[in-house]
Short mmCIF file of C-alpha atoms and ligand atoms in Angstrom, two decimals:
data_model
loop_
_atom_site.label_atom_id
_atom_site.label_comp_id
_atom_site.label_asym_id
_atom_site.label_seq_id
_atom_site.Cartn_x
_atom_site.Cartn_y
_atom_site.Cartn_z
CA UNK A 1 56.50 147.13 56.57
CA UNK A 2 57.00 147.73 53.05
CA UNK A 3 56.63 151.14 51.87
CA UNK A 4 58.11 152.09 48.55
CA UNK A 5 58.05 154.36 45.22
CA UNK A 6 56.20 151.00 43.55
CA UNK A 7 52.91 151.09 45.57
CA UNK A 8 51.93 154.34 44.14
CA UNK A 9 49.91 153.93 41.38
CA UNK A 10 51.63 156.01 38.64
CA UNK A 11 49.54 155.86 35.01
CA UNK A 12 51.67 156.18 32.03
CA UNK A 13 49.04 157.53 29.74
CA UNK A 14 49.85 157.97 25.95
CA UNK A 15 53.60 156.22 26.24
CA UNK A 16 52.77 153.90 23.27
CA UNK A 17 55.52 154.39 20.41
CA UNK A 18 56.48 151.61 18.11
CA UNK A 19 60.15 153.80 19.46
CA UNK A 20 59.82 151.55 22.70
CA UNK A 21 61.84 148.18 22.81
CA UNK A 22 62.10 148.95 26.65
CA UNK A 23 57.83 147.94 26.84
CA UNK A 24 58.25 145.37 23.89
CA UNK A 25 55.46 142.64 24.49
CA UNK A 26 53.32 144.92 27.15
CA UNK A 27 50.11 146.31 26.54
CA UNK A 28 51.55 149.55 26.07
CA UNK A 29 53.71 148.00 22.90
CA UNK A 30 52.67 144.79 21.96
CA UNK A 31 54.97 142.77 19.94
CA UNK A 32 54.02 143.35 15.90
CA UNK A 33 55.76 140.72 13.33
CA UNK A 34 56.55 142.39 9.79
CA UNK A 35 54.93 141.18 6.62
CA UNK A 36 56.63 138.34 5.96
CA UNK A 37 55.04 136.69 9.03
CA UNK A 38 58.56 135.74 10.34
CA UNK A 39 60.87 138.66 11.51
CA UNK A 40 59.46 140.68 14.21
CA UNK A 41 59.07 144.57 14.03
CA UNK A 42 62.75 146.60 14.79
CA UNK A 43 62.52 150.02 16.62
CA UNK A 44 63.07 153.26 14.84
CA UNK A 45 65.78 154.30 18.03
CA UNK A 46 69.54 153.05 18.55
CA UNK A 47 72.36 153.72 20.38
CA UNK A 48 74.40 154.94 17.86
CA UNK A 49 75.09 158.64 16.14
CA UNK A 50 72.02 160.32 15.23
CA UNK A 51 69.59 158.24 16.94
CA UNK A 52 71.23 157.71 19.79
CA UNK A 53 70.61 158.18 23.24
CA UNK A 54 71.48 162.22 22.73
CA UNK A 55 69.21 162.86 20.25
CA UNK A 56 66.16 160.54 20.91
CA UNK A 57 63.85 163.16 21.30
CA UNK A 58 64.51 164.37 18.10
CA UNK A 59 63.17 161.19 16.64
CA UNK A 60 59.10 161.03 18.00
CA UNK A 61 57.54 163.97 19.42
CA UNK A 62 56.77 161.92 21.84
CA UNK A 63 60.34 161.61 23.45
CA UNK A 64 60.49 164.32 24.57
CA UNK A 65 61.22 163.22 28.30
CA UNK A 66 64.18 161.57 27.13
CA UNK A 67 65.49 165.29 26.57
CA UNK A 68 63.40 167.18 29.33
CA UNK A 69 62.49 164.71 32.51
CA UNK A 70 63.80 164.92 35.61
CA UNK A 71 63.36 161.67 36.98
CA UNK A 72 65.08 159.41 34.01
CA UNK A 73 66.83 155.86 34.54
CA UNK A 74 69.36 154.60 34.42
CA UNK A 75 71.38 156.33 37.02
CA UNK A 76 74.36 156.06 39.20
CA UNK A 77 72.79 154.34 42.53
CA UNK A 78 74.37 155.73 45.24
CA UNK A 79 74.39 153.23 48.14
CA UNK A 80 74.24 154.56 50.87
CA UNK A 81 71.27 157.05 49.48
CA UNK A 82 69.20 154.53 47.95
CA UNK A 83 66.16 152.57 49.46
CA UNK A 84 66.67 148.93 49.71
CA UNK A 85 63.41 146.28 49.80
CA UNK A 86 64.15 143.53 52.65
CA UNK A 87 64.43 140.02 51.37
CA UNK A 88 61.46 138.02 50.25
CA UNK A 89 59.84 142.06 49.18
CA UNK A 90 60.18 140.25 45.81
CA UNK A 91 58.64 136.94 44.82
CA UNK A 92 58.64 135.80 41.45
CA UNK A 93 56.85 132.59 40.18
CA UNK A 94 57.79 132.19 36.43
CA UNK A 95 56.14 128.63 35.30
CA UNK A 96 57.88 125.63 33.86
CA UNK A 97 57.30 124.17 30.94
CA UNK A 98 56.65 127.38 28.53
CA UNK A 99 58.03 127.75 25.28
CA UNK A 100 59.99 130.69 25.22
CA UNK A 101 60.28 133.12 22.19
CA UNK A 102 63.59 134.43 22.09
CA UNK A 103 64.47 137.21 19.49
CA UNK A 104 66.59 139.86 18.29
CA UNK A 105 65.44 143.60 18.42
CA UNK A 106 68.17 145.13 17.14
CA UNK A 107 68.33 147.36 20.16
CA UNK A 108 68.45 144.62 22.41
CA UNK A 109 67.92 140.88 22.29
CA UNK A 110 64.34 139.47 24.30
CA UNK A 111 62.77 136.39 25.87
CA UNK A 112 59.12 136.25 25.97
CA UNK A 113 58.20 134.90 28.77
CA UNK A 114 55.12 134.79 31.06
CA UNK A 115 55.37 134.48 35.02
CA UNK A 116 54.17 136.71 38.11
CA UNK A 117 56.07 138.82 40.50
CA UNK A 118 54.88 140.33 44.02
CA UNK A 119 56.12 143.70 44.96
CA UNK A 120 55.39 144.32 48.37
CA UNK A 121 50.80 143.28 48.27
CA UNK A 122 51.01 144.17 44.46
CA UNK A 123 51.12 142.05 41.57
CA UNK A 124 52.77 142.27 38.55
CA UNK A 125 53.01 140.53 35.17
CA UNK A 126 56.29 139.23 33.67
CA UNK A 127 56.37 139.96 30.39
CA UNK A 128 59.87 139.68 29.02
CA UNK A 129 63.39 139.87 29.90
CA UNK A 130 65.57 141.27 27.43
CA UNK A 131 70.11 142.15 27.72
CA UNK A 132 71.95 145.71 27.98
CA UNK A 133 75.77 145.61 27.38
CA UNK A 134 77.80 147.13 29.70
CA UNK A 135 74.87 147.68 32.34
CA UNK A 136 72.68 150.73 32.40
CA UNK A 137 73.22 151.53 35.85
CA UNK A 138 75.54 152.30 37.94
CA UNK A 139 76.46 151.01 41.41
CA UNK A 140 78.82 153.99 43.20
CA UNK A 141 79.99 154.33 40.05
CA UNK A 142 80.66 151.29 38.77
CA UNK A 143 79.43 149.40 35.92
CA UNK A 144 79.19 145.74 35.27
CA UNK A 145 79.30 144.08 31.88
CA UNK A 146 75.52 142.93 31.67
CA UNK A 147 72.34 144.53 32.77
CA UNK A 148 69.05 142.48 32.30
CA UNK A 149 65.65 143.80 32.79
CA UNK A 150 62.75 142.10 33.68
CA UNK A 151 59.86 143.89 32.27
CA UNK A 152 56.40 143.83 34.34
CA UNK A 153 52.68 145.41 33.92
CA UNK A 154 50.72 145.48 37.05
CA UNK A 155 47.37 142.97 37.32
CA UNK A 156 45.23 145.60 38.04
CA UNK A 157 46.82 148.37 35.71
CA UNK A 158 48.39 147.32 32.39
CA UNK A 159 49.94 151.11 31.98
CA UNK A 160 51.94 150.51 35.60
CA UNK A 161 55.22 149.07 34.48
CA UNK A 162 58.04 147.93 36.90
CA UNK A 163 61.27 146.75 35.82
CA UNK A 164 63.50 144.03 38.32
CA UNK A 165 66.93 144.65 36.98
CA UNK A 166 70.14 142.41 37.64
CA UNK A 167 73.22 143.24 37.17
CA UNK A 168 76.16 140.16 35.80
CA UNK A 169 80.37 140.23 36.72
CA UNK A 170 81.94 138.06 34.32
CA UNK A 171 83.17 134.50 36.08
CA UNK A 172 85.97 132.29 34.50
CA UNK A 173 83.29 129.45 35.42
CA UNK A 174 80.83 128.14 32.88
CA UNK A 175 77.56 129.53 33.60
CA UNK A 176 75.54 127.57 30.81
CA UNK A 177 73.34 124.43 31.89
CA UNK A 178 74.58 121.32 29.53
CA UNK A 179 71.24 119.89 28.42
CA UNK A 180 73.34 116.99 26.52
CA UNK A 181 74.97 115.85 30.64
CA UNK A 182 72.82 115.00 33.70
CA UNK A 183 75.44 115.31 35.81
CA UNK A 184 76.79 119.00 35.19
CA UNK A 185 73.95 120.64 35.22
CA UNK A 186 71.73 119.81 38.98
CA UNK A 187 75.75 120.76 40.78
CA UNK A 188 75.70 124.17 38.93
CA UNK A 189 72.48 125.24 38.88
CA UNK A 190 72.09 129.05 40.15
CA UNK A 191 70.06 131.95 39.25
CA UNK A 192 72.87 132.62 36.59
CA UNK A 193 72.28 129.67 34.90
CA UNK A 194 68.95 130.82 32.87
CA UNK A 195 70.41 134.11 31.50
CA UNK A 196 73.36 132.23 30.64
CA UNK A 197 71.77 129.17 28.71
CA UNK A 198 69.02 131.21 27.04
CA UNK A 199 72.72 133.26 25.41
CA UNK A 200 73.80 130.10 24.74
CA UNK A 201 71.05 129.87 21.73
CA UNK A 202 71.81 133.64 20.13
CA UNK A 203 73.47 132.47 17.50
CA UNK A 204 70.56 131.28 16.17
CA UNK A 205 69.13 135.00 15.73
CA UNK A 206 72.33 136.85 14.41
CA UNK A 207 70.37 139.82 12.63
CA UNK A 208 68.01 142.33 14.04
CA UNK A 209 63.90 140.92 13.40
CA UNK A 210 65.07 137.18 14.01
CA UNK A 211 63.66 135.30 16.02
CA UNK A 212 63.52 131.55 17.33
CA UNK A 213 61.72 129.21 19.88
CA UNK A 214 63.65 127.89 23.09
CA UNK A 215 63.43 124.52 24.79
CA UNK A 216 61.66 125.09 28.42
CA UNK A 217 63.58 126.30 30.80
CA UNK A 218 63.61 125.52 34.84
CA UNK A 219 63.52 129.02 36.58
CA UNK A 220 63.48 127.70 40.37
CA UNK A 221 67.01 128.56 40.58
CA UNK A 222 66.24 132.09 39.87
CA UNK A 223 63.06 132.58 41.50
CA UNK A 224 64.40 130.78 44.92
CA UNK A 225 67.49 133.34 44.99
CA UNK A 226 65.41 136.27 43.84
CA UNK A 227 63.07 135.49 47.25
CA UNK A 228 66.08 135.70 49.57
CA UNK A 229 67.51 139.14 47.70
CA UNK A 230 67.54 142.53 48.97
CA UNK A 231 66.99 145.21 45.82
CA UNK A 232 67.80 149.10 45.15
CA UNK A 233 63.98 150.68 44.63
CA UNK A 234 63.39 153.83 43.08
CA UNK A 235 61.07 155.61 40.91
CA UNK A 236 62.60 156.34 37.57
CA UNK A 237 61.79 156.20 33.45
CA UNK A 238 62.14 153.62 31.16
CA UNK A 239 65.83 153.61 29.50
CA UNK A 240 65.04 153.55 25.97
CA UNK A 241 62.10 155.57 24.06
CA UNK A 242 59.66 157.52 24.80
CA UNK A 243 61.62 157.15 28.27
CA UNK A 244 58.15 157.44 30.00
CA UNK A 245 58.74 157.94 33.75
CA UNK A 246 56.80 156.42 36.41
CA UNK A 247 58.60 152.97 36.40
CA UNK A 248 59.16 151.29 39.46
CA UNK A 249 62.76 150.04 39.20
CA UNK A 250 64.17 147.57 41.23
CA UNK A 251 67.77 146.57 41.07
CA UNK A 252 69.41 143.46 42.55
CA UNK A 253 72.25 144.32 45.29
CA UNK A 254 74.08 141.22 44.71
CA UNK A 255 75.48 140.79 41.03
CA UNK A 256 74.69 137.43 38.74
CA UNK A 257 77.82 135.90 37.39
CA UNK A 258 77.91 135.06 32.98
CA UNK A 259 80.99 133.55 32.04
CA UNK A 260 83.23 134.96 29.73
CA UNK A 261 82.89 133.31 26.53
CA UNK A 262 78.79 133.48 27.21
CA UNK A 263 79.35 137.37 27.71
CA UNK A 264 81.14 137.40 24.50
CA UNK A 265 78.86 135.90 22.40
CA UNK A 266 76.34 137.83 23.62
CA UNK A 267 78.14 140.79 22.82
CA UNK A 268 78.78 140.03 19.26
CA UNK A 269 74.97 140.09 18.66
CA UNK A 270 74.12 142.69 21.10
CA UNK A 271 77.38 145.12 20.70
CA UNK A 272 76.43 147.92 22.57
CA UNK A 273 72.80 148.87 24.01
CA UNK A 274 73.26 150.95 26.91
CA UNK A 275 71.70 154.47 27.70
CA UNK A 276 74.29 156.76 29.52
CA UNK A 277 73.50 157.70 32.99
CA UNK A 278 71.27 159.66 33.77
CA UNK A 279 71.34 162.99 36.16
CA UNK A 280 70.54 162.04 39.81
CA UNK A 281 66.72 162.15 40.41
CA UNK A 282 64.86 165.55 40.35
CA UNK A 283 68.05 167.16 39.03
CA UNK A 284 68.33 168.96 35.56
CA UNK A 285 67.94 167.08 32.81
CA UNK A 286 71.73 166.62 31.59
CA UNK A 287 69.92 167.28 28.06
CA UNK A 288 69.27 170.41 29.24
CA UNK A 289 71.91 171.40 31.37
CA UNK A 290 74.08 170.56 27.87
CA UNK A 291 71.70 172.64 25.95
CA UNK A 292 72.34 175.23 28.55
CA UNK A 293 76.24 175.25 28.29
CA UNK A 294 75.67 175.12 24.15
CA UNK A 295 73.36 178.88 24.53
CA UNK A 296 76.25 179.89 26.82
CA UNK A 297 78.91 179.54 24.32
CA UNK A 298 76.99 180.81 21.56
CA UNK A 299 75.81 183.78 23.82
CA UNK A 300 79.36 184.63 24.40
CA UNK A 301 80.65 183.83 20.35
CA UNK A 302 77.58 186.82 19.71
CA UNK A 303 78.82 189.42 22.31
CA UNK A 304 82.29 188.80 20.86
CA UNK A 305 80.77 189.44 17.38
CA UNK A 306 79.36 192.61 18.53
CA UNK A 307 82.35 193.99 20.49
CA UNK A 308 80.51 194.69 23.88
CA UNK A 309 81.42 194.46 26.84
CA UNK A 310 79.29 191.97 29.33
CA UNK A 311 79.77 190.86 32.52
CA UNK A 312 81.73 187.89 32.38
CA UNK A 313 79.83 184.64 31.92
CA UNK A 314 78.55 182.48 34.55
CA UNK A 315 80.92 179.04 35.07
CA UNK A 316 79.76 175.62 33.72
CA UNK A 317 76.35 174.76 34.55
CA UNK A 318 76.30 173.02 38.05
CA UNK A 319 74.52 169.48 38.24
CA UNK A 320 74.22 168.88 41.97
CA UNK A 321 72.38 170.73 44.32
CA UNK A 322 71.34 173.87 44.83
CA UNK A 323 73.71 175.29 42.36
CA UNK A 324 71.91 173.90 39.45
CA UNK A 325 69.14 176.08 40.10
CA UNK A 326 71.19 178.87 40.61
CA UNK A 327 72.96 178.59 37.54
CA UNK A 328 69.78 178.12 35.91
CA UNK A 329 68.22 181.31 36.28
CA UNK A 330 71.29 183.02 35.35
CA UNK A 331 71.49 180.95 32.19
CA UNK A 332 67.58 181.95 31.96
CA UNK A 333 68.35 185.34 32.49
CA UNK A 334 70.86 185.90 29.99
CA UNK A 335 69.82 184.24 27.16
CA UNK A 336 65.50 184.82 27.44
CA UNK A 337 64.62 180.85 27.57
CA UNK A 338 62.56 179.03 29.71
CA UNK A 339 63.64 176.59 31.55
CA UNK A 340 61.15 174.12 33.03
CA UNK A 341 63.22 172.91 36.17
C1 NAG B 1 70.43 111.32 31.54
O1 NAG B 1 69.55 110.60 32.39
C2 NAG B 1 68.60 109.82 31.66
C3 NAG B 1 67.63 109.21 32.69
O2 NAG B 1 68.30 108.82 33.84
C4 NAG B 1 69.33 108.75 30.84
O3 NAG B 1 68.39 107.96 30.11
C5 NAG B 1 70.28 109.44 29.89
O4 NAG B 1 71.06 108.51 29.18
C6 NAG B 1 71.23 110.37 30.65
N1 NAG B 1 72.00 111.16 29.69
C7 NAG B 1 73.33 111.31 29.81
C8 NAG B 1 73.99 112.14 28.75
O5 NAG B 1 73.98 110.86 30.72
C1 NAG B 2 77.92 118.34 27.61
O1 NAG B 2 77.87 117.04 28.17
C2 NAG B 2 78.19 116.00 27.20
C3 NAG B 2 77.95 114.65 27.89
O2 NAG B 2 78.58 114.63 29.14
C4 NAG B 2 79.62 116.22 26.71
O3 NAG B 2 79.93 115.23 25.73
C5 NAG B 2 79.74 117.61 26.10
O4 NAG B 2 81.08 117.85 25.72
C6 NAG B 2 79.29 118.69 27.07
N1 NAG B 2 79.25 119.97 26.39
C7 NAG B 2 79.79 121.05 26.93
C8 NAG B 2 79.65 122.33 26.13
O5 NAG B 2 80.34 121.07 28.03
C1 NAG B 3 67.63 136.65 10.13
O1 NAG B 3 67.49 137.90 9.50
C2 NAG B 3 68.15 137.97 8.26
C3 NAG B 3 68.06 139.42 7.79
O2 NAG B 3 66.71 139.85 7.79
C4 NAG B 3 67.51 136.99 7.29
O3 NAG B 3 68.19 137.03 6.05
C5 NAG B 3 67.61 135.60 7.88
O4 NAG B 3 66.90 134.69 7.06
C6 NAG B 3 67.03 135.56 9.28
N1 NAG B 3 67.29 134.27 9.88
C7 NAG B 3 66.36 133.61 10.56
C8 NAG B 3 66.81 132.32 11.16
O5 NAG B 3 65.22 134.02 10.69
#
């Protein structure tokens, strides 16, 4: 039987932020188009300098997880470690037919998109799917080129949010369907195919608050592969601001393939949109545990100053185990600030 991290019920109360490209289209951040009734609203966040992924918290008050949770995505997923749901855990039904909204956030680009998944008994809402580049997480330390999230509210609570994540290796096969040829497209039809051919429209929405309609799309490929794969499940945050956690993350075992020239396309647009990884779950904050080493340093530059003599400095702060904590209350100890571990 099914038991995992997305059957509890986990509110996220108070995570709106017009910060939060990661909920883009849900109830918690619905989609807002800017005055001129075309481009659609850019977030405030990036992955770059000053607003990037080190200093997010710094941006909106109400980031502050980003900086100080302990249970933050994306991480390295250990394999052996990690729950896995059993095939057929995970049933998607995305309809035919729709006309898809594809568009350029500037932190990422998006397909609206409406379907419904079952986790387990529970149902959730597809809302959109949207590109990282190079992936988010990690499998046993290694990344892949493309991450893409499918972002989900639950039916019966719109502030439950679970994300089915796939990871893409680059192929030297074309990955695109060839709307122009009847004959390419039936023999190379796979679950790659949709993330692939969606790309194969982003040059239509070069700039950050374009956006553009897409021909319908025939998801069966996906949706029949997702039923028969086996996913990493854990309880984590969302990767970009306010990085609420809470999120039910589910991450395919079995990469996607994108050809080359797809990937590099996509990159163009995209460049780079991918939060480092985060500590492992209920460890230090690496925020804080950088913080931490920062006070250290200065703490030692003062007693210098001052001439005295101190016992000599604790090492590096730890980040696995039991010697986090330790080092912790050391740290605490010495230089009079709390710590919320
Ligand atoms: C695709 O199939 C349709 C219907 O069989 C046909 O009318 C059309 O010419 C075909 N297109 C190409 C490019 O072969
Ligand atoms: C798509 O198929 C058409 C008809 O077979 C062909 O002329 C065209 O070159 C193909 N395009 C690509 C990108 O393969
Ligand atoms: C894309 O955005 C740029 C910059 O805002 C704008 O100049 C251009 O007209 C937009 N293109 C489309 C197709 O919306």
């Amino acid at each position: 039987m099914y038991t995992t991290p997305f059957l509890a019920a986990i509110a996220l109360t108070n995570i709106y932020s017009t910060s939060a490209s990661c909920l883009h289209n849900t109830n918690l951040h619905p989609r807002a188009v800017e005055e001129d009734g075309k481009s659609v609203k850019v977030p405030n966040f990036g992955y770059q300098g000053n607003v990037g992924p080190t200093n997010w918290q710094a941006i909106d008050a109400e980031n502050a997880q980003c900086a100080a949770g302990l249970n933050q995505s994306p991480i390295d997923i250990k394999v052996a470690e990690t729950a896995k749901t059993k095939p057929g855990d995970v049933r998607m039904d995305i309809p035919a037919g729709q006309t898809l909204t594809f568009e350029n956030l500037g932190t990422n680009v998006e397909v609206l998109v409406e379907g419904t998944t079952t986790l387990g008994e529970k149902k959730f809402k597809l809302k959109q799917f949207h590109y990282h580049t190079p992936s988010e997480h990690k499998i046993d330390g290694e990344y892949f080129p493309v991450e893409v999230h499918m972002v989900h509210e639950a039916e019966d609570n719109p502030n439950e949010i679970a994300v089915v994540g796939m990871l893409f290796q680059l192929t030297s096969e074309p990955t695109t369907t060839n709307t122009s040829s009847n004959s390419s497209s039936s023999s190379s039809t796979s679950a790659s195919t949709i993330f692939s051919t969606v790309l194969s429209s982003i040059s239509s929405i070069p700039d950050p608050g374009n956006t553009t309609s897409l021909p319908p799309l025939d998801f069966s490929a996906l949706t029949s592969t997702m039923a028969t794969t086996s996913f990493f499940s854990y309880t984590g945050s969302l990767t970009t601001p306010p990085c609420s956690e809470g999120v039910n993350f589910l991450v395919a075992t079995e990469p996607l393939g994108m050809a080359v020239d797809t990937f590099n396309a996509m990159k163009k647009v995209v460049k780079f949109n991918s939060r480092f990884a985060q500590n492992a779950l209920g460890e230090p904050n690496l925020l804080q545990v950088s913080r931490l080493g920062l006070e250290r340093v200065e703490a030692q530059r003062w007693t210098v100053r001052q001439g005295v003599d101190v016992v000599p400095m604790p090492p590096p702060p730890a980040v696995e185990g039991e010697e986090a904590g330790r080092e912790t209350v050391l740290l605490v100890v010495h230089s009079k600030r709390e710590f919320r571990a």
